[in-house]
Tab-separated table of C-alpha atoms and ligand atoms in Angstrom:
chain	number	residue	atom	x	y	z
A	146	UNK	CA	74.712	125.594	108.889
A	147	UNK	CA	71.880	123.255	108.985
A	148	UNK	CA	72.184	120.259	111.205
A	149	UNK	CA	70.545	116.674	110.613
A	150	UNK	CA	71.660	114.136	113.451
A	151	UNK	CA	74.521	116.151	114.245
A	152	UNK	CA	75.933	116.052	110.703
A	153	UNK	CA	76.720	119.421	109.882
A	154	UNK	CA	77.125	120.642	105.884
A	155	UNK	CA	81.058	119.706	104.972
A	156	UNK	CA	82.116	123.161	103.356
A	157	UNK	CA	85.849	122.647	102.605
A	158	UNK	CA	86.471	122.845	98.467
A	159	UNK	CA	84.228	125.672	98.479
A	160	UNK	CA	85.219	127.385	101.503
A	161	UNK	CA	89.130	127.171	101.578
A	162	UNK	CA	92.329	125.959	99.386
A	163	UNK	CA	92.545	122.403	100.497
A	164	UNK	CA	96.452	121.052	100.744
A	165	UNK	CA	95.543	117.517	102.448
A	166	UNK	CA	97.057	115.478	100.114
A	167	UNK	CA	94.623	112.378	100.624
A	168	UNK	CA	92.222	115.163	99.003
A	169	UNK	CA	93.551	117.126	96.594
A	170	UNK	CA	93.365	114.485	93.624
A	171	UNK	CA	89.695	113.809	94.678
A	172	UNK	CA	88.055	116.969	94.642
A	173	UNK	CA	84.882	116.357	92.265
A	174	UNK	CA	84.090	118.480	89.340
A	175	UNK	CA	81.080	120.163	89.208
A	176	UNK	CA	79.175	118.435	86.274
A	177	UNK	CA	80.543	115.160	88.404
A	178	UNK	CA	78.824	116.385	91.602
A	179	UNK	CA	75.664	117.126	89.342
A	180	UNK	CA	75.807	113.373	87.638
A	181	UNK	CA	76.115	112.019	91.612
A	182	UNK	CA	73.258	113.624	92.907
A	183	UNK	CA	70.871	111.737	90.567
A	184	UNK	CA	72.201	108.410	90.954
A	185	UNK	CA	72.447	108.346	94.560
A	186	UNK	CA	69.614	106.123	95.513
A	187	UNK	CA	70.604	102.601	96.494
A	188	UNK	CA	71.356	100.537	93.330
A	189	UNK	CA	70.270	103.359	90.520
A	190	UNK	CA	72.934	101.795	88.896
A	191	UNK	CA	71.696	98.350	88.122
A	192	UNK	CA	68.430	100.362	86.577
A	193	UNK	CA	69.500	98.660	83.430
A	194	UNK	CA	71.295	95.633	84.878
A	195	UNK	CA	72.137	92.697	82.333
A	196	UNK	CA	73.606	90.319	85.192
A	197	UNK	CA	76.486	91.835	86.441
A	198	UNK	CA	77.806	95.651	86.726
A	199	UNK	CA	80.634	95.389	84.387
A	200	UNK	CA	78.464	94.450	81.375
A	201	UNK	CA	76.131	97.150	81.643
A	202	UNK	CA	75.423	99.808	79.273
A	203	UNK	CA	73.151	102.275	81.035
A	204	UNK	CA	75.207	104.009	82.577
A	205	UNK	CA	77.953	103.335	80.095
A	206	UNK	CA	80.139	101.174	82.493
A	207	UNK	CA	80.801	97.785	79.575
A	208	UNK	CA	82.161	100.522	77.868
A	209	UNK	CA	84.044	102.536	80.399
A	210	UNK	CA	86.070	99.519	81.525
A	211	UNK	CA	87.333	99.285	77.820
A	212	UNK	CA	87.847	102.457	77.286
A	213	UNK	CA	89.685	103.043	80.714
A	214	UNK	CA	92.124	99.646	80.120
A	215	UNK	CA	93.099	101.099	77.542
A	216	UNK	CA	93.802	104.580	79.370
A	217	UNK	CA	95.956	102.257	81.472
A	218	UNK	CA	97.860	100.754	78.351
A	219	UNK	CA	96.827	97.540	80.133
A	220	UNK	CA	93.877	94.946	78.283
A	221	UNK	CA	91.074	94.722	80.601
A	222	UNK	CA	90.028	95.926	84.141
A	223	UNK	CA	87.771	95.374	87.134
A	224	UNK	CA	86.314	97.821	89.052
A	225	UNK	CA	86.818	97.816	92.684
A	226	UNK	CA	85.895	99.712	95.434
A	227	UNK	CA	89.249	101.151	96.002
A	228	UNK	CA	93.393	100.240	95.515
A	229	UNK	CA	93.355	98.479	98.662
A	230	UNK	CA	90.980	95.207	97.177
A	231	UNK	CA	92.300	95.929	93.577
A	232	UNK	CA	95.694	94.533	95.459
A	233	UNK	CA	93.584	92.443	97.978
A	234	UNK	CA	91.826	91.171	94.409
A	235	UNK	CA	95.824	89.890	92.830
A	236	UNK	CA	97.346	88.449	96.085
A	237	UNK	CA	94.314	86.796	96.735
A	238	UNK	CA	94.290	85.172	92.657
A	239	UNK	CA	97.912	84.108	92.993
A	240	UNK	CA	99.541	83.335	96.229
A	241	UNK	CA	99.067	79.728	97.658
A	242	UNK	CA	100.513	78.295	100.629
A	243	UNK	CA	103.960	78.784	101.523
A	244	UNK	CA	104.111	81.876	99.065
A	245	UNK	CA	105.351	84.870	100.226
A	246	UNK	CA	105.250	88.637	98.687
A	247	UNK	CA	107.972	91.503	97.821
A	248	UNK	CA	107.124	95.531	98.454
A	249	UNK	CA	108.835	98.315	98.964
A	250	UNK	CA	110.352	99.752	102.003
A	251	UNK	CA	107.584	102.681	101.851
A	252	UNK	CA	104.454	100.224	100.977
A	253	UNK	CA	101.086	101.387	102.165
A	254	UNK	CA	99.996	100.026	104.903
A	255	UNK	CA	96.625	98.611	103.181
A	256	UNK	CA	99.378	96.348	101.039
A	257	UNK	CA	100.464	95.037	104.127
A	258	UNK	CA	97.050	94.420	105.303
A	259	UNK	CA	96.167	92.986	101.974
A	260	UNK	CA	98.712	90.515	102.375
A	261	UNK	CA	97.841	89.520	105.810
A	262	UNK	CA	94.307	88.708	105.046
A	263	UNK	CA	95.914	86.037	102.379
A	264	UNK	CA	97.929	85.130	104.940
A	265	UNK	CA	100.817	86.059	102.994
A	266	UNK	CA	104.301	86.854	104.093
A	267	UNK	CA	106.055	89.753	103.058
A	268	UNK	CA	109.596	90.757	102.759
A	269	UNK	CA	110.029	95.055	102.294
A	270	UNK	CA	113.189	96.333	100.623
A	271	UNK	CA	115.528	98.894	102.209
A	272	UNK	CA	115.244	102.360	101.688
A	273	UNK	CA	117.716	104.853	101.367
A	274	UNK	CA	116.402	106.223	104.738
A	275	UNK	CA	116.636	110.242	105.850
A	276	UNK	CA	115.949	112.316	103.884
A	277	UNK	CA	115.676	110.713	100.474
A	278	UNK	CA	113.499	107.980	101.179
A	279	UNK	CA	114.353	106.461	98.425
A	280	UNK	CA	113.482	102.792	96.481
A	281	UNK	CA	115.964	101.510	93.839
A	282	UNK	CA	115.644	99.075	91.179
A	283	UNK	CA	118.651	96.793	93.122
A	284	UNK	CA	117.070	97.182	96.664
A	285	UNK	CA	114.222	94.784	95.258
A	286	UNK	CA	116.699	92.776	93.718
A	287	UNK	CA	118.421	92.005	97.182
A	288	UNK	CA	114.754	92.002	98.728
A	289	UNK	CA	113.558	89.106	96.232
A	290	UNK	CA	117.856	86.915	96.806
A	291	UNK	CA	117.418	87.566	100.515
A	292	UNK	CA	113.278	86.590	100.841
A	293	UNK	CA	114.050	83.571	98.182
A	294	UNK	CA	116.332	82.165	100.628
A	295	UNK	CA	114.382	82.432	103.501
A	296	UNK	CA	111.459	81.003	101.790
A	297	UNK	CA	113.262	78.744	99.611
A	298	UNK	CA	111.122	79.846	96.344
A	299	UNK	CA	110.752	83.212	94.228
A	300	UNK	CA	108.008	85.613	95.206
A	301	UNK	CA	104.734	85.001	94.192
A	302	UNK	CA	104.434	88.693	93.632
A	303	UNK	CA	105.769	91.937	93.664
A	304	UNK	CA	103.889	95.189	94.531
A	305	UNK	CA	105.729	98.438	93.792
A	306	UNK	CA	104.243	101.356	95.558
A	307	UNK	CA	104.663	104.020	92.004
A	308	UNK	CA	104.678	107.010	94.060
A	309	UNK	CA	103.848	106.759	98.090
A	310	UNK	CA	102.116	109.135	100.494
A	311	UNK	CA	104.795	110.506	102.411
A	312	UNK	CA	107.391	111.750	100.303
A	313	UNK	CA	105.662	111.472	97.249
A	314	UNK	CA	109.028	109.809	95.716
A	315	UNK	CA	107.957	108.413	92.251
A	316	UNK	CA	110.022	105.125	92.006
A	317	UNK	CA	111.732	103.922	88.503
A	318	UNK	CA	108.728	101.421	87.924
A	319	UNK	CA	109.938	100.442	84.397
A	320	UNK	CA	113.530	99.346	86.029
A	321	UNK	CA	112.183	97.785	88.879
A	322	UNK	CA	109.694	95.725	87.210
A	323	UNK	CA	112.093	94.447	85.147
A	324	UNK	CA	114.348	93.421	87.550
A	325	UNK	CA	111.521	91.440	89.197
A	326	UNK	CA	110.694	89.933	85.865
A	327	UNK	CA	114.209	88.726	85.496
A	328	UNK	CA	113.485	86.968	88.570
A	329	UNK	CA	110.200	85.845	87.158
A	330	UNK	CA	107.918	87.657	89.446
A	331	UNK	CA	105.039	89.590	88.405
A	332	UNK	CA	104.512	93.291	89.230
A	333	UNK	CA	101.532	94.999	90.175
A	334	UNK	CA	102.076	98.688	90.519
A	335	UNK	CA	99.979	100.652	93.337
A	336	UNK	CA	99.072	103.649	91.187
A	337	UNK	CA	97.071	105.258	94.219
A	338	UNK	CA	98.799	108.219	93.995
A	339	UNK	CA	100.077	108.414	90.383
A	340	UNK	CA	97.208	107.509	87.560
A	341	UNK	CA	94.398	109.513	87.612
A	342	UNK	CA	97.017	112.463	88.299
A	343	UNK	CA	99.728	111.683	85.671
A	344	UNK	CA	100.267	109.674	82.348
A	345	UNK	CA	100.851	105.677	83.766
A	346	UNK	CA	101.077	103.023	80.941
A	347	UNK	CA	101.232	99.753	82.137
A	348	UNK	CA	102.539	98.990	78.641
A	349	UNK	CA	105.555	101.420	78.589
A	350	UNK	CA	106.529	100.393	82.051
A	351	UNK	CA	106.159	96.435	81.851
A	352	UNK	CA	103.634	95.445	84.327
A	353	UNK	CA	101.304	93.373	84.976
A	354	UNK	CA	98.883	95.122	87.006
A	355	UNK	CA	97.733	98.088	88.240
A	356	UNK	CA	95.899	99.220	90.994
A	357	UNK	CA	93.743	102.659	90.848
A	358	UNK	CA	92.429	104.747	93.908
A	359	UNK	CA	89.569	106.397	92.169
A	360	UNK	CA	88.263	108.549	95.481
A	361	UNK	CA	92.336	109.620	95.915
A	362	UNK	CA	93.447	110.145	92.312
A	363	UNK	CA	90.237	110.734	89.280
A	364	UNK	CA	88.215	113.057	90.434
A	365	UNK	CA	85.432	111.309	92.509
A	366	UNK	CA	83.156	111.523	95.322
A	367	UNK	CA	80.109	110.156	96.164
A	368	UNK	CA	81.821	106.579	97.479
A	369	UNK	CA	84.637	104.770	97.196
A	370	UNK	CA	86.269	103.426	93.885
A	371	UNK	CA	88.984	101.674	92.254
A	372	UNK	CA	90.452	99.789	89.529
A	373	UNK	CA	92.691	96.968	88.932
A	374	UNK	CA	94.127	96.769	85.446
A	375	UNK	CA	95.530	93.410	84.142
A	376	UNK	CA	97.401	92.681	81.555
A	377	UNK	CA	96.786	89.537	78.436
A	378	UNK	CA	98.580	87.362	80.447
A	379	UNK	CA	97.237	86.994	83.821
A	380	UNK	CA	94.068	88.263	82.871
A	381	UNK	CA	91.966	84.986	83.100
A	382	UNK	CA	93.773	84.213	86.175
A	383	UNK	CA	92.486	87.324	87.764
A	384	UNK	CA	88.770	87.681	85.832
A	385	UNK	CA	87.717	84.234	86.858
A	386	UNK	CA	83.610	83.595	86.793
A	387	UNK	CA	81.148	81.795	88.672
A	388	UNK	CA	80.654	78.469	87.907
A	389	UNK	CA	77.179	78.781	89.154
A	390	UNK	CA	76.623	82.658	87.885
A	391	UNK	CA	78.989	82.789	84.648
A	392	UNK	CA	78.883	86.486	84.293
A	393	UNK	CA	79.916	87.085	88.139
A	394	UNK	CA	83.733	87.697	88.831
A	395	UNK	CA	84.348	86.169	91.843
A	396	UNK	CA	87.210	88.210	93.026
A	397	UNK	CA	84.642	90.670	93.189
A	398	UNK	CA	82.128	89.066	94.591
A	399	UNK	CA	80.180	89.503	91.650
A	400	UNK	CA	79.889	93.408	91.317
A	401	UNK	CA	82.061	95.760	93.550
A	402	UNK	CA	81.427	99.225	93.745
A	403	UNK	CA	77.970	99.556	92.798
A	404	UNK	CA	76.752	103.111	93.455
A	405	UNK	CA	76.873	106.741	92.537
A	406	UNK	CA	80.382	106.478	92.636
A	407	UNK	CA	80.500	104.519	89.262
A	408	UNK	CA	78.714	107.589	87.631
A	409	UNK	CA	81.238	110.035	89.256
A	410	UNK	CA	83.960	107.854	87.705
A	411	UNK	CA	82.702	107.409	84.628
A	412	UNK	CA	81.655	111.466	84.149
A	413	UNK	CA	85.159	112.426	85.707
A	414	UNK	CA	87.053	110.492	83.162
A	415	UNK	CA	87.062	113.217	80.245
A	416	UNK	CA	88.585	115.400	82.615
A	417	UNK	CA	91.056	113.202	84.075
A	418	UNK	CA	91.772	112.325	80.315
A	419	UNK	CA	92.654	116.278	80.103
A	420	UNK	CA	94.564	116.869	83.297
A	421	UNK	CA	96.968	114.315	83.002
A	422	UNK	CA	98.172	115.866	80.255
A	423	UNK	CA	99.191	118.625	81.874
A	424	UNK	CA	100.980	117.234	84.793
A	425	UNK	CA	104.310	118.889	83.448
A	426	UNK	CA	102.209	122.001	85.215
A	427	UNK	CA	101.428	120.332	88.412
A	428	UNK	CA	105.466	119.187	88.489
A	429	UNK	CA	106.469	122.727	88.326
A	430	UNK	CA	104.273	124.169	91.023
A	431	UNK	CA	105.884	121.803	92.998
A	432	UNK	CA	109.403	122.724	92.559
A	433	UNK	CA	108.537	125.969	92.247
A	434	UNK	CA	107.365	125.485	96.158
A	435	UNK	CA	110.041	123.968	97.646
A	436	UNK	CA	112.814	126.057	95.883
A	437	UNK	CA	111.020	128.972	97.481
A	438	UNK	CA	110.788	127.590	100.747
A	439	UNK	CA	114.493	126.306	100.734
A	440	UNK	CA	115.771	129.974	99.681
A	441	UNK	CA	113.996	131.593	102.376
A	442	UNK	CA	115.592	128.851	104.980
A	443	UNK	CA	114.198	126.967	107.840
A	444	UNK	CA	112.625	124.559	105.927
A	445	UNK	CA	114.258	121.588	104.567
A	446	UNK	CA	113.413	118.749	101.801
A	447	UNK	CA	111.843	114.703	102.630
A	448	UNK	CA	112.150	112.917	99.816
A	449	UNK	CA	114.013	113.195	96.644
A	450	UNK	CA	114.703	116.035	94.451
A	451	UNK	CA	114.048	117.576	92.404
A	452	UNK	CA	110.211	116.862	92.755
A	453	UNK	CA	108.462	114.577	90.386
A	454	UNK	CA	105.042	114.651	92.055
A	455	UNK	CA	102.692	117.329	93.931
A	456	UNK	CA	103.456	115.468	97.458
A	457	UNK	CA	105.657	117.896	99.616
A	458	UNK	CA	106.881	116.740	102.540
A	459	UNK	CA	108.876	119.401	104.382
A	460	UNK	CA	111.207	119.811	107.891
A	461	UNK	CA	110.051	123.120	109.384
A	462	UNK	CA	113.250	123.399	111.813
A	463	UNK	CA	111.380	127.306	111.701
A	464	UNK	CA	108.002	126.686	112.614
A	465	UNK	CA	109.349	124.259	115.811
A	466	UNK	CA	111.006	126.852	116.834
A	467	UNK	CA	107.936	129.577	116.348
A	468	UNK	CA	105.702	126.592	118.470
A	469	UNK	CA	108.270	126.357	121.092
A	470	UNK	CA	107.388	130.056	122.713
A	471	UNK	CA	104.353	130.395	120.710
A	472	UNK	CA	101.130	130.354	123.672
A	473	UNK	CA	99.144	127.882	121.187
A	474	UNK	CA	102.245	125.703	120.913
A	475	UNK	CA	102.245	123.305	117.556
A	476	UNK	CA	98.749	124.759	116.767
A	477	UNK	CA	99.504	128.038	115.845
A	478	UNK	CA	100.478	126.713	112.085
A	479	UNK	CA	96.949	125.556	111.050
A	480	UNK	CA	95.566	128.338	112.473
A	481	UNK	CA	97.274	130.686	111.232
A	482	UNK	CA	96.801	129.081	107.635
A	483	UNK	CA	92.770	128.622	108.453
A	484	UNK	CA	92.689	132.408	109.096
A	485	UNK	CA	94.465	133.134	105.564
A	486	UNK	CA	92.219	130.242	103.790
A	487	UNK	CA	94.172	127.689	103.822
A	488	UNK	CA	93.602	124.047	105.408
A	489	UNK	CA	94.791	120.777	105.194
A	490	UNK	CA	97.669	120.211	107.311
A	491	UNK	CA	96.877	117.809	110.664
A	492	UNK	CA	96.864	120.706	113.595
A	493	UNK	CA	99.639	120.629	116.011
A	494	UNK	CA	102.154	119.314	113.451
A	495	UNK	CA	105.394	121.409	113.617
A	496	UNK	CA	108.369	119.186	112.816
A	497	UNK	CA	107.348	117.939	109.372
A	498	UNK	CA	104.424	117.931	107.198
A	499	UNK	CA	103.332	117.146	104.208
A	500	UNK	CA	100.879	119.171	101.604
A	501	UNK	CA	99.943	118.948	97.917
A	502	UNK	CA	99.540	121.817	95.342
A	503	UNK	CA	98.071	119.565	92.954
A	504	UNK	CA	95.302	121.127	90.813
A	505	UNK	CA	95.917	124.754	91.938
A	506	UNK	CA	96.127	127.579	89.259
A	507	UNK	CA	99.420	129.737	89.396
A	508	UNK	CA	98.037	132.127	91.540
A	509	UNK	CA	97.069	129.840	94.102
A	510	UNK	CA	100.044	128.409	94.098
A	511	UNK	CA	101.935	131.661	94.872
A	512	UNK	CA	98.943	132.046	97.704
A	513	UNK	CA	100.187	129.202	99.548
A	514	UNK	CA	103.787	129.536	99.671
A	515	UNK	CA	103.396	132.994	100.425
A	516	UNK	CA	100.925	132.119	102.971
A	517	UNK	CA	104.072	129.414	104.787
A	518	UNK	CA	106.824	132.587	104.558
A	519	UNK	CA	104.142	135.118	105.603
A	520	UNK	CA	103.370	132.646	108.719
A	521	UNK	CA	107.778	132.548	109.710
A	522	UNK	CA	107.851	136.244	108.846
A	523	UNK	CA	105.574	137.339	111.419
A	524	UNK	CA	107.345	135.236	114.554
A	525	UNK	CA	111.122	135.290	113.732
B	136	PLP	C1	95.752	105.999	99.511
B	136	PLP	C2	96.621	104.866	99.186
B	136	PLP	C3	96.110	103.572	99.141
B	136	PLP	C4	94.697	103.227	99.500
B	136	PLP	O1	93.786	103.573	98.497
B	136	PLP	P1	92.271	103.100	98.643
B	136	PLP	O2	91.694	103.353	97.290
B	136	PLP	O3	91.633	103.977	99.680
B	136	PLP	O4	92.272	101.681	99.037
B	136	PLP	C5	96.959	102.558	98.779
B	136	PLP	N1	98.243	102.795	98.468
B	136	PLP	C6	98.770	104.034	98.502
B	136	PLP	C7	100.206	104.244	98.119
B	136	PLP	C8	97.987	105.104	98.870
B	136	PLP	O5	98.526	106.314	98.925
C-alpha cells in the first residue's frame, strides 16, 4: 500500500462486502468513478460556465436538474451539497421570528442542527419507543396541538424524517403530510435514506419538499451532494435570486456543490433510474435476513416489521453473551466478520447493531447471514 502523507489507499468496496449502512447506498459505479477522475481538478465544472452552475450545459447539469425534478415528481430543484443544507436551505426561506418547527421523534440530528442555526425551535413527536420505534400520522398531529399552544401559532414547518438511520422504519409520509396540511403546515420530507434507493414521488405523497443525500443514497463519490426538490408553490419562495447577480440563488450562495461530485451525480443517475425499480429485491433480502436470524434465536428485531427498507437493526442477546467470556470481549464480532470478508459494523458493538444488505446479489446476501449464524455457531 503506497503511502502519501500518511494517507494510505482506502480499499473497502473492492476488498470486502461493506454492511455500514451510511455506505452501502453510496458505493460508486464504475463508469461513475471513471467520469470523477477527469473532472477532479478544482472548478472543471464551470469549464463552460454561463453565470451560475445550475444553468450550465457542459456538463449537462440545466438539464439534469429538470430531468431529476421530475424523477422526484416535484417541479424544480437545487442542488446542494448534501440533505443537511437542502433542509438548512427551507427553514432558513420560511421561518421568521417567533416561528417554531415540527419533526419526528427519530429526526436526524443535522435537522436539529439545521434548525438551530435559524434559531428555530423545535417540538419532536413521540415515538412508539422499544422496539418499534415507530412515527404515526396522529403523533404529529398532537406534536403540531401541543407546540401550537406553547407557541401560540401553527408551525412554520414540518420535516418528516421518510425513513431514519437507526431502524430504518419508513414512516406513512402520504398520511402524515396530510395531517400537517390540514393544519396548514408545509412538509418537507428528509429522503436521505429513501430516494436514490427507492421510488419517492413528492407528487403521490403530497409534499412540498424534498431533501436528497446524494453521497448516502445515488450512487456518488468524489464529494458531497444533495438536492432539495420544491414543489409549484413554494418554489419562488425557495429559488430566490440576487438582486445584484440575477442568475445566483441565494440560498445557495450562488452555486453549491461545484465539483466532481456533480459529474458523479449526473453519470450515476441512469443507474439509480434502474435500481429503484427494483427495490421490491432489496425489500426481500431484508426480510429474508431477519426471518433467518429470528428462527435461529438470539437475535431480536428494532424497528418495525415486517421490513420495508435495507436498514437492520438487530438485539444480539447471543453475541453479548459470546463477548462476555470471549478474551477479545465486544471485538470478537467484527473480527470475526473481517476474517470472513465482511465489514461494516462499529467494532466492539455487541448489544445491538445495525447493517444494510442493500445492493447485494442473492448470493451475497446468503454470505452474510450465514456469516452472523456461522459467528454464534462456533461459541455457543
Ligand atoms: C445521513 C442523513 C442525513 C444527512 O445527510 P447529508 O447529505 O450528509 O447532509 C440527514 N438525515 C438523515 C435521516 C440521514 O440519514
Amino acid at each position: 500500500m503506497s503511502l502519501v502523507c500518511g494517507i494510505g489507499e482506502r480499499m473497502v468496496e473492492e476488498l470486502y462486502l461493506n454492511i455500514n449502512p451510511l455506505q452501502t447506498g453510496g458505493r460508486t459505479p464504475a463508469d461513475t468513478r471513471k467520469a470523477i477522475f477527469s473532472w477532479v481538478d478544482g472548478y472543471a465544472v464551470c469549464d463552460a460556465c454561463k453565470g451560475s452552475l445550475r444553468t450550465t450545459d457542459k456538463p449537462p447539469i440545466r438539464q439534469f436538474i429538470e430531468d431529476v425534478s421530475a424523477f422526484l415528481g416535484m417541479d424544480n430543484a437545487l442542488l446542494t451539497n448534501g440533505a443537511r443544507e437542502a433542509k438548512e436551505t427551507v427553514i432558513h426561506s420560511l421561518a421568521s421570528r417567533d416561528d417554531w418547527m415540527v419533526a419526528d421523534g427519530n429526526a436526524h440530528y443535522s435537522t436539529l442542527v439545521a434548525a438551530e442555526r435559524n434559531g428555530v425551535p423545535v417540538i419532536r413527536t413521540e415515538t412508539s419507543g422499544h422496539p418499534t420505534f415507530e412515527i404515526t400520522p396522529a403523533m404529529f398531529d398532537e406534536a403540531i396541538e401541543r407546540g401550537t399552544k406553547e407557541h401560540g401559532r401553527p408551525p412554520v414547518l414540518a420535516v418528516v424524517t421518510h425513513v431514519d438511520g437507526n431502524y430504518g422504519n419508513v414512516v406513512d409520509a402520504k398520511s402524515i403530510a396530510s395531517v400537517c396540511h390540514d393544519h396548514g403546515v408545509p412538509v418537507l420530507l428528509n429522503a436521505a435514506y429513501s430516494a436514490g434507493r427507492m421510488p419517492v414521488s413528492g407528487r403521490e405523497l403530497g409534499v412540498d419538499f424534498i431533501a436528497c443525500s446524494a453521497h448516502k443514497s445515488w450512487a456518488i463519490g468524489g464529494g458531497n451532494a444533495g438536492l432539495l426538490a420544491v414543489n409549484e408553490e413554494y418554489r419562488d419562495r425557495i429559488i430566490r435570486f440576487s438582486k445584484e447577480y440575477p442568475v445566483k440563488p441565494i440560498e445557495i450562495l450562488g452555486c453549491s456543490t461545484r465539483g466532481s461530485e456533480v459529474v458523479a451525480l449526473i453519470s450515476s443517475f441512469p443507474h439509480v433510474k434502474e435500481r429503484v425499480k427494483h427495490w421490491e429485491r432489496e425489500v426481500a433480502h431484508a426480510r429474508s435476513v431477519v426471518s433467518r436470524l429470528l428462527d435461529a434465536g438470539g437475535f431480536s428485531l428494532l424497528g418495525m416489521s415486517p421490513k420495508e427498507h435495507d436498514i437492520i437493526a438487530i438485539e444480539t442477546p447471543a453475541y453479548d453473551e459470546i463477548a462476555s467470556h470471549h478474551k477479545k470481549r465486544g471485538y470478537f464480532l467484527a473480527k470475526e466478520l473481517k476474517s470472513r470478508g465482511i465489514v461494516g459494523i462499529k467494532p466492539g458493538r455487541t448489544k445491538h447493531f445495525k447493517f444494510s444488505t442493500f445492493g447485494f446479489t442473492d448470493e451475497q446476501v446468503d454470505y452474510i447471514v450465514e456469516s452472523f449464524l456461522e459467528i454464534k455457531d462456533k461459541y455457543m
